[in-house]
């Protein structure tokens, strides 16, 4: 019996090691700014985290035999006050890994009145992945970003406001581009326009009040340019939390510049489904995304 228990433990630990390859701090030498959070990080409902004051990335690399060379940085949602690390993070990374795509889950710092913090973490993560691309078996031109709900807002912020790196920097990470090569957005918060935006996410990111200049900075349908990457959008028509117009307006902004985009609006699914199976047509979205990556020639 003892031998069986030890064997099971060995198999379990081996599986965990093979499933998740690396845990890295986004700012190993300390972040350049502080979100002011002093309370210890804690779990909420057992699966979501809050009080995040240190950004980390969890890297799931595929087997060499399956490796497509593509990678996705994943930003879980949670209204910028918690992060749903399971069905909008780790579960997605494991699915990508099974398809030969590296999944990198980002536990970004929450803003707590410092709106620049989450997007700063996400951009730096994109740079880190690109710098390590060769070592991790990743094509530096096939690194996308994904996000759900407020994580979709974070992903679309990075996908519309980015730079190609500072070649004069002494820091090799800062020399790397933070532009995603494609985006996957699930029921995303896009706009901070009071008519359609998710006011909880807006309040948690930029605070109370009606500072339209700041709200406009984070209304990502207004920030699309000809350089915004190809985008795949998934949402449900019955989403009462983040209304579909967020995605529709973003899609139309992309098409104004002829940027490749595909959007699926399922009749049912609500908000926050992530990788959770609902026994509804919305469950098909991962395969649709995988086929889109093939159509975009990101994977073969």
PDB file of C-alpha atoms in Angstrom, residues 57-239:
ATOM      1  CA  UNK A  57       4.243  34.466 -14.842  1.00  0.00           C
ATOM      2  CA  UNK A  58       3.534  30.738 -15.051  1.00  0.00           C
ATOM      3  CA  UNK A  59       4.972  29.123 -18.168  1.00  0.00           C
ATOM      4  CA  UNK A  60       3.479  25.982 -19.742  1.00  0.00           C
ATOM      5  CA  UNK A  61       5.643  24.776 -22.625  1.00  0.00           C
ATOM      6  CA  UNK A  62       4.460  22.069 -25.039  1.00  0.00           C
ATOM      7  CA  UNK A  63       6.311  18.858 -25.785  1.00  0.00           C
ATOM      8  CA  UNK A  64       8.939  19.301 -28.493  1.00  0.00           C
ATOM      9  CA  UNK A  65       7.123  16.848 -30.760  1.00  0.00           C
ATOM     10  CA  UNK A  66       3.958  18.985 -30.640  1.00  0.00           C
ATOM     11  CA  UNK A  67       5.538  22.417 -30.540  1.00  0.00           C
ATOM     12  CA  UNK A  68       4.097  24.868 -33.097  1.00  0.00           C
ATOM     13  CA  UNK A  69       6.385  27.722 -32.070  1.00  0.00           C
ATOM     14  CA  UNK A  70       3.428  29.886 -31.037  1.00  0.00           C
ATOM     15  CA  UNK A  71       2.850  31.304 -27.547  1.00  0.00           C
ATOM     16  CA  UNK A  72       0.066  33.169 -25.755  1.00  0.00           C
ATOM     17  CA  UNK A  73       0.376  35.421 -22.704  1.00  0.00           C
ATOM     18  CA  UNK A  74      -2.875  34.982 -20.753  1.00  0.00           C
ATOM     19  CA  UNK A  75      -4.440  37.733 -18.625  1.00  0.00           C
ATOM     20  CA  UNK A  76      -7.206  36.404 -16.332  1.00  0.00           C
ATOM     21  CA  UNK A  77     -10.195  38.642 -15.649  1.00  0.00           C
ATOM     22  CA  UNK A  78     -11.793  39.835 -12.444  1.00  0.00           C
ATOM     23  CA  UNK A  79     -12.757  43.486 -12.776  1.00  0.00           C
ATOM     24  CA  UNK A  80      -9.264  44.708 -11.807  1.00  0.00           C
ATOM     25  CA  UNK A  81      -9.924  43.750  -8.159  1.00  0.00           C
ATOM     26  CA  UNK A  82      -9.452  39.960  -8.284  1.00  0.00           C
ATOM     27  CA  UNK A  83      -8.004  37.536 -10.848  1.00  0.00           C
ATOM     28  CA  UNK A  84      -9.730  34.310 -11.951  1.00  0.00           C
ATOM     29  CA  UNK A  85      -6.561  32.268 -12.256  1.00  0.00           C
ATOM     30  CA  UNK A  86      -8.194  28.907 -12.950  1.00  0.00           C
ATOM     31  CA  UNK A  87     -10.720  28.790 -15.830  1.00  0.00           C
ATOM     32  CA  UNK A  88      -9.425  32.063 -17.337  1.00  0.00           C
ATOM     33  CA  UNK A  89      -5.765  31.273 -16.708  1.00  0.00           C
ATOM     34  CA  UNK A  90      -4.261  27.891 -15.895  1.00  0.00           C
ATOM     35  CA  UNK A  91      -6.966  25.854 -17.657  1.00  0.00           C
ATOM     36  CA  UNK A  92      -6.445  27.873 -20.824  1.00  0.00           C
ATOM     37  CA  UNK A  93      -2.671  27.479 -20.613  1.00  0.00           C
ATOM     38  CA  UNK A  94      -2.986  23.697 -20.259  1.00  0.00           C
ATOM     39  CA  UNK A  95      -5.303  23.528 -23.267  1.00  0.00           C
ATOM     40  CA  UNK A  96      -2.900  25.597 -25.361  1.00  0.00           C
ATOM     41  CA  UNK A  97      -0.015  23.420 -24.209  1.00  0.00           C
ATOM     42  CA  UNK A  98      -1.899  20.296 -25.343  1.00  0.00           C
ATOM     43  CA  UNK A  99      -2.193  21.891 -28.803  1.00  0.00           C
ATOM     44  CA  UNK A 100       1.518  22.619 -29.085  1.00  0.00           C
ATOM     45  CA  UNK A 101       1.230  26.278 -28.066  1.00  0.00           C
ATOM     46  CA  UNK A 102       3.077  27.743 -25.092  1.00  0.00           C
ATOM     47  CA  UNK A 103       0.671  29.183 -22.519  1.00  0.00           C
ATOM     48  CA  UNK A 104       2.022  31.847 -20.166  1.00  0.00           C
ATOM     49  CA  UNK A 105      -0.383  32.855 -17.390  1.00  0.00           C
ATOM     50  CA  UNK A 106       0.237  36.339 -16.038  1.00  0.00           C
ATOM     51  CA  UNK A 107      -0.687  37.160 -12.471  1.00  0.00           C
ATOM     52  CA  UNK A 108      -0.474  40.916 -12.881  1.00  0.00           C
ATOM     53  CA  UNK A 109      -0.426  43.427 -10.063  1.00  0.00           C
ATOM     54  CA  UNK A 110      -3.821  44.969  -9.377  1.00  0.00           C
ATOM     55  CA  UNK A 111      -4.020  48.749  -9.715  1.00  0.00           C
ATOM     56  CA  UNK A 112      -5.348  50.082  -6.373  1.00  0.00           C
ATOM     57  CA  UNK A 113      -5.388  53.601  -7.773  1.00  0.00           C
ATOM     58  CA  UNK A 114      -2.336  53.179 -10.011  1.00  0.00           C
ATOM     59  CA  UNK A 115      -3.803  52.685 -13.500  1.00  0.00           C
ATOM     60  CA  UNK A 116      -0.458  52.156 -15.236  1.00  0.00           C
ATOM     61  CA  UNK A 117       0.461  49.082 -13.144  1.00  0.00           C
ATOM     62  CA  UNK A 118      -1.412  46.197 -14.896  1.00  0.00           C
ATOM     63  CA  UNK A 119      -0.507  47.198 -18.454  1.00  0.00           C
ATOM     64  CA  UNK A 120       3.095  47.828 -17.384  1.00  0.00           C
ATOM     65  CA  UNK A 121       3.272  44.271 -16.052  1.00  0.00           C
ATOM     66  CA  UNK A 122       1.704  42.841 -19.220  1.00  0.00           C
ATOM     67  CA  UNK A 123       4.014  44.729 -21.576  1.00  0.00           C
ATOM     68  CA  UNK A 124       7.067  43.662 -19.584  1.00  0.00           C
ATOM     69  CA  UNK A 125       5.867  40.061 -19.706  1.00  0.00           C
ATOM     70  CA  UNK A 126       5.599  40.251 -23.498  1.00  0.00           C
ATOM     71  CA  UNK A 127       9.211  41.470 -23.589  1.00  0.00           C
ATOM     72  CA  UNK A 128      10.402  38.662 -21.289  1.00  0.00           C
ATOM     73  CA  UNK A 129       8.739  35.997 -23.432  1.00  0.00           C
ATOM     74  CA  UNK A 130      10.265  37.461 -26.586  1.00  0.00           C
ATOM     75  CA  UNK A 131      13.727  37.629 -25.002  1.00  0.00           C
ATOM     76  CA  UNK A 132      13.476  33.966 -23.955  1.00  0.00           C
ATOM     77  CA  UNK A 133      11.829  32.817 -27.179  1.00  0.00           C
ATOM     78  CA  UNK A 134      14.768  30.816 -28.535  1.00  0.00           C
ATOM     79  CA  UNK A 135      15.414  29.035 -25.236  1.00  0.00           C
ATOM     80  CA  UNK A 136      11.706  28.200 -24.822  1.00  0.00           C
ATOM     81  CA  UNK A 137      11.223  27.000 -28.407  1.00  0.00           C
ATOM     82  CA  UNK A 138       9.029  29.977 -29.335  1.00  0.00           C
ATOM     83  CA  UNK A 139       8.992  31.923 -32.596  1.00  0.00           C
ATOM     84  CA  UNK A 140       9.418  35.602 -31.537  1.00  0.00           C
ATOM     85  CA  UNK A 141       6.994  36.584 -34.304  1.00  0.00           C
ATOM     86  CA  UNK A 142       4.215  34.297 -33.023  1.00  0.00           C
ATOM     87  CA  UNK A 143       3.614  35.623 -29.512  1.00  0.00           C
ATOM     88  CA  UNK A 144       0.019  36.603 -28.843  1.00  0.00           C
ATOM     89  CA  UNK A 145      -1.917  37.898 -25.865  1.00  0.00           C
ATOM     90  CA  UNK A 146      -5.247  36.678 -24.474  1.00  0.00           C
ATOM     91  CA  UNK A 147      -7.618  38.045 -21.886  1.00  0.00           C
ATOM     92  CA  UNK A 148     -11.071  37.493 -20.459  1.00  0.00           C
ATOM     93  CA  UNK A 149     -13.400  40.264 -19.256  1.00  0.00           C
ATOM     94  CA  UNK A 150     -11.175  42.873 -17.522  1.00  0.00           C
ATOM     95  CA  UNK A 151      -8.250  40.685 -18.585  1.00  0.00           C
ATOM     96  CA  UNK A 152      -9.521  41.267 -22.120  1.00  0.00           C
ATOM     97  CA  UNK A 153      -9.346  44.978 -21.443  1.00  0.00           C
ATOM     98  CA  UNK A 154      -5.763  44.543 -20.275  1.00  0.00           C
ATOM     99  CA  UNK A 155      -4.887  42.438 -23.335  1.00  0.00           C
ATOM    100  CA  UNK A 156      -6.503  44.912 -25.734  1.00  0.00           C
ATOM    101  CA  UNK A 157      -4.718  47.798 -23.981  1.00  0.00           C
ATOM    102  CA  UNK A 158      -1.373  46.113 -24.710  1.00  0.00           C
ATOM    103  CA  UNK A 159      -2.555  45.216 -28.224  1.00  0.00           C
ATOM    104  CA  UNK A 160      -3.397  48.824 -29.091  1.00  0.00           C
ATOM    105  CA  UNK A 161      -0.770  50.796 -27.131  1.00  0.00           C
ATOM    106  CA  UNK A 162       2.691  49.281 -27.434  1.00  0.00           C
ATOM    107  CA  UNK A 163       6.248  49.989 -28.504  1.00  0.00           C
ATOM    108  CA  UNK A 164       8.905  48.047 -30.385  1.00  0.00           C
ATOM    109  CA  UNK A 165      11.473  48.289 -27.603  1.00  0.00           C
ATOM    110  CA  UNK A 166      14.233  50.686 -26.665  1.00  0.00           C
ATOM    111  CA  UNK A 167      17.318  49.597 -28.600  1.00  0.00           C
ATOM    112  CA  UNK A 168      19.472  52.005 -26.580  1.00  0.00           C
ATOM    113  CA  UNK A 169      18.521  50.503 -23.231  1.00  0.00           C
ATOM    114  CA  UNK A 170      21.164  48.746 -21.142  1.00  0.00           C
ATOM    115  CA  UNK A 171      18.472  46.270 -20.056  1.00  0.00           C
ATOM    116  CA  UNK A 172      18.162  43.471 -22.662  1.00  0.00           C
ATOM    117  CA  UNK A 173      14.489  42.962 -21.745  1.00  0.00           C
ATOM    118  CA  UNK A 174      13.653  46.589 -22.517  1.00  0.00           C
ATOM    119  CA  UNK A 175      15.171  46.199 -25.977  1.00  0.00           C
ATOM    120  CA  UNK A 176      12.409  43.753 -26.887  1.00  0.00           C
ATOM    121  CA  UNK A 177       9.120  44.694 -28.554  1.00  0.00           C
ATOM    122  CA  UNK A 178       5.990  44.391 -26.404  1.00  0.00           C
ATOM    123  CA  UNK A 179       3.636  44.269 -29.402  1.00  0.00           C
ATOM    124  CA  UNK A 180       1.515  41.102 -29.495  1.00  0.00           C
ATOM    125  CA  UNK A 181       1.407  39.313 -32.849  1.00  0.00           C
ATOM    126  CA  UNK A 182      -2.278  38.414 -32.346  1.00  0.00           C
ATOM    127  CA  UNK A 183      -5.024  38.750 -29.737  1.00  0.00           C
ATOM    128  CA  UNK A 184      -7.604  36.403 -28.239  1.00  0.00           C
ATOM    129  CA  UNK A 185     -10.324  38.338 -26.411  1.00  0.00           C
ATOM    130  CA  UNK A 186     -13.081  36.590 -24.453  1.00  0.00           C
ATOM    131  CA  UNK A 187     -16.136  38.705 -23.544  1.00  0.00           C
ATOM    132  CA  UNK A 188     -13.740  41.634 -23.114  1.00  0.00           C
ATOM    133  CA  UNK A 189     -14.202  44.954 -21.440  1.00  0.00           C
ATOM    134  CA  UNK A 190     -13.127  47.341 -24.202  1.00  0.00           C
ATOM    135  CA  UNK A 191     -14.656  50.748 -23.623  1.00  0.00           C
ATOM    136  CA  UNK A 192     -14.710  53.069 -20.619  1.00  0.00           C
ATOM    137  CA  UNK A 193     -17.492  55.080 -22.243  1.00  0.00           C
ATOM    138  CA  UNK A 194     -20.230  55.346 -19.609  1.00  0.00           C
ATOM    139  CA  UNK A 195     -22.890  54.285 -22.125  1.00  0.00           C
ATOM    140  CA  UNK A 196     -21.458  50.813 -22.754  1.00  0.00           C
ATOM    141  CA  UNK A 197     -18.420  50.325 -20.534  1.00  0.00           C
ATOM    142  CA  UNK A 198     -18.111  48.132 -17.458  1.00  0.00           C
ATOM    143  CA  UNK A 199     -18.065  50.766 -14.744  1.00  0.00           C
ATOM    144  CA  UNK A 200     -16.685  48.414 -12.092  1.00  0.00           C
ATOM    145  CA  UNK A 201     -13.535  47.771 -14.131  1.00  0.00           C
ATOM    146  CA  UNK A 202     -13.271  51.464 -14.963  1.00  0.00           C
ATOM    147  CA  UNK A 203     -13.570  52.508 -11.309  1.00  0.00           C
ATOM    148  CA  UNK A 204     -11.029  49.918 -10.159  1.00  0.00           C
ATOM    149  CA  UNK A 205      -8.514  50.927 -12.830  1.00  0.00           C
ATOM    150  CA  UNK A 206      -8.791  54.705 -13.082  1.00  0.00           C
ATOM    151  CA  UNK A 207     -10.811  55.617  -9.998  1.00  0.00           C
ATOM    152  CA  UNK A 208     -13.982  57.586  -9.392  1.00  0.00           C
ATOM    153  CA  UNK A 209     -14.964  60.703 -11.289  1.00  0.00           C
ATOM    154  CA  UNK A 210     -15.426  61.701 -14.904  1.00  0.00           C
ATOM    155  CA  UNK A 211     -11.900  62.284 -16.149  1.00  0.00           C
ATOM    156  CA  UNK A 212     -12.729  61.612 -19.810  1.00  0.00           C
ATOM    157  CA  UNK A 213      -9.145  62.230 -20.908  1.00  0.00           C
ATOM    158  CA  UNK A 214      -8.037  59.275 -18.770  1.00  0.00           C
ATOM    159  CA  UNK A 215     -11.117  57.192 -19.621  1.00  0.00           C
ATOM    160  CA  UNK A 216     -10.461  57.804 -23.329  1.00  0.00           C
ATOM    161  CA  UNK A 217      -6.873  56.608 -22.874  1.00  0.00           C
ATOM    162  CA  UNK A 218      -8.312  53.236 -21.815  1.00  0.00           C
ATOM    163  CA  UNK A 219     -11.231  53.078 -24.261  1.00  0.00           C
ATOM    164  CA  UNK A 220      -9.490  50.700 -26.590  1.00  0.00           C
ATOM    165  CA  UNK A 221     -11.939  50.911 -29.485  1.00  0.00           C
ATOM    166  CA  UNK A 222     -10.526  54.432 -29.892  1.00  0.00           C
ATOM    167  CA  UNK A 223      -6.903  53.267 -29.845  1.00  0.00           C
ATOM    168  CA  UNK A 224      -6.968  50.887 -32.817  1.00  0.00           C
ATOM    169  CA  UNK A 225      -4.457  51.735 -35.559  1.00  0.00           C
ATOM    170  CA  UNK A 226      -3.197  50.066 -38.717  1.00  0.00           C
ATOM    171  CA  UNK A 227      -0.576  48.331 -36.536  1.00  0.00           C
ATOM    172  CA  UNK A 228      -3.039  46.671 -34.166  1.00  0.00           C
ATOM    173  CA  UNK A 229      -2.593  42.882 -34.466  1.00  0.00           C
ATOM    174  CA  UNK A 230      -5.144  40.384 -35.859  1.00  0.00           C
ATOM    175  CA  UNK A 231      -7.826  39.600 -33.306  1.00  0.00           C
ATOM    176  CA  UNK A 232     -10.186  36.742 -32.410  1.00  0.00           C
ATOM    177  CA  UNK A 233     -13.216  37.637 -30.289  1.00  0.00           C
ATOM    178  CA  UNK A 234     -15.574  35.316 -28.383  1.00  0.00           C
ATOM    179  CA  UNK A 235     -18.669  36.399 -26.449  1.00  0.00           C
ATOM    180  CA  UNK A 236     -22.275  35.513 -25.671  1.00  0.00           C
ATOM    181  CA  UNK A 237     -25.366  37.433 -26.707  1.00  0.00           C
ATOM    182  CA  UNK A 238     -26.858  37.008 -23.224  1.00  0.00           C
ATOM    183  CA  UNK A 239     -23.880  38.576 -21.430  1.00  0.00           C
TER     184      UNK A 239
END
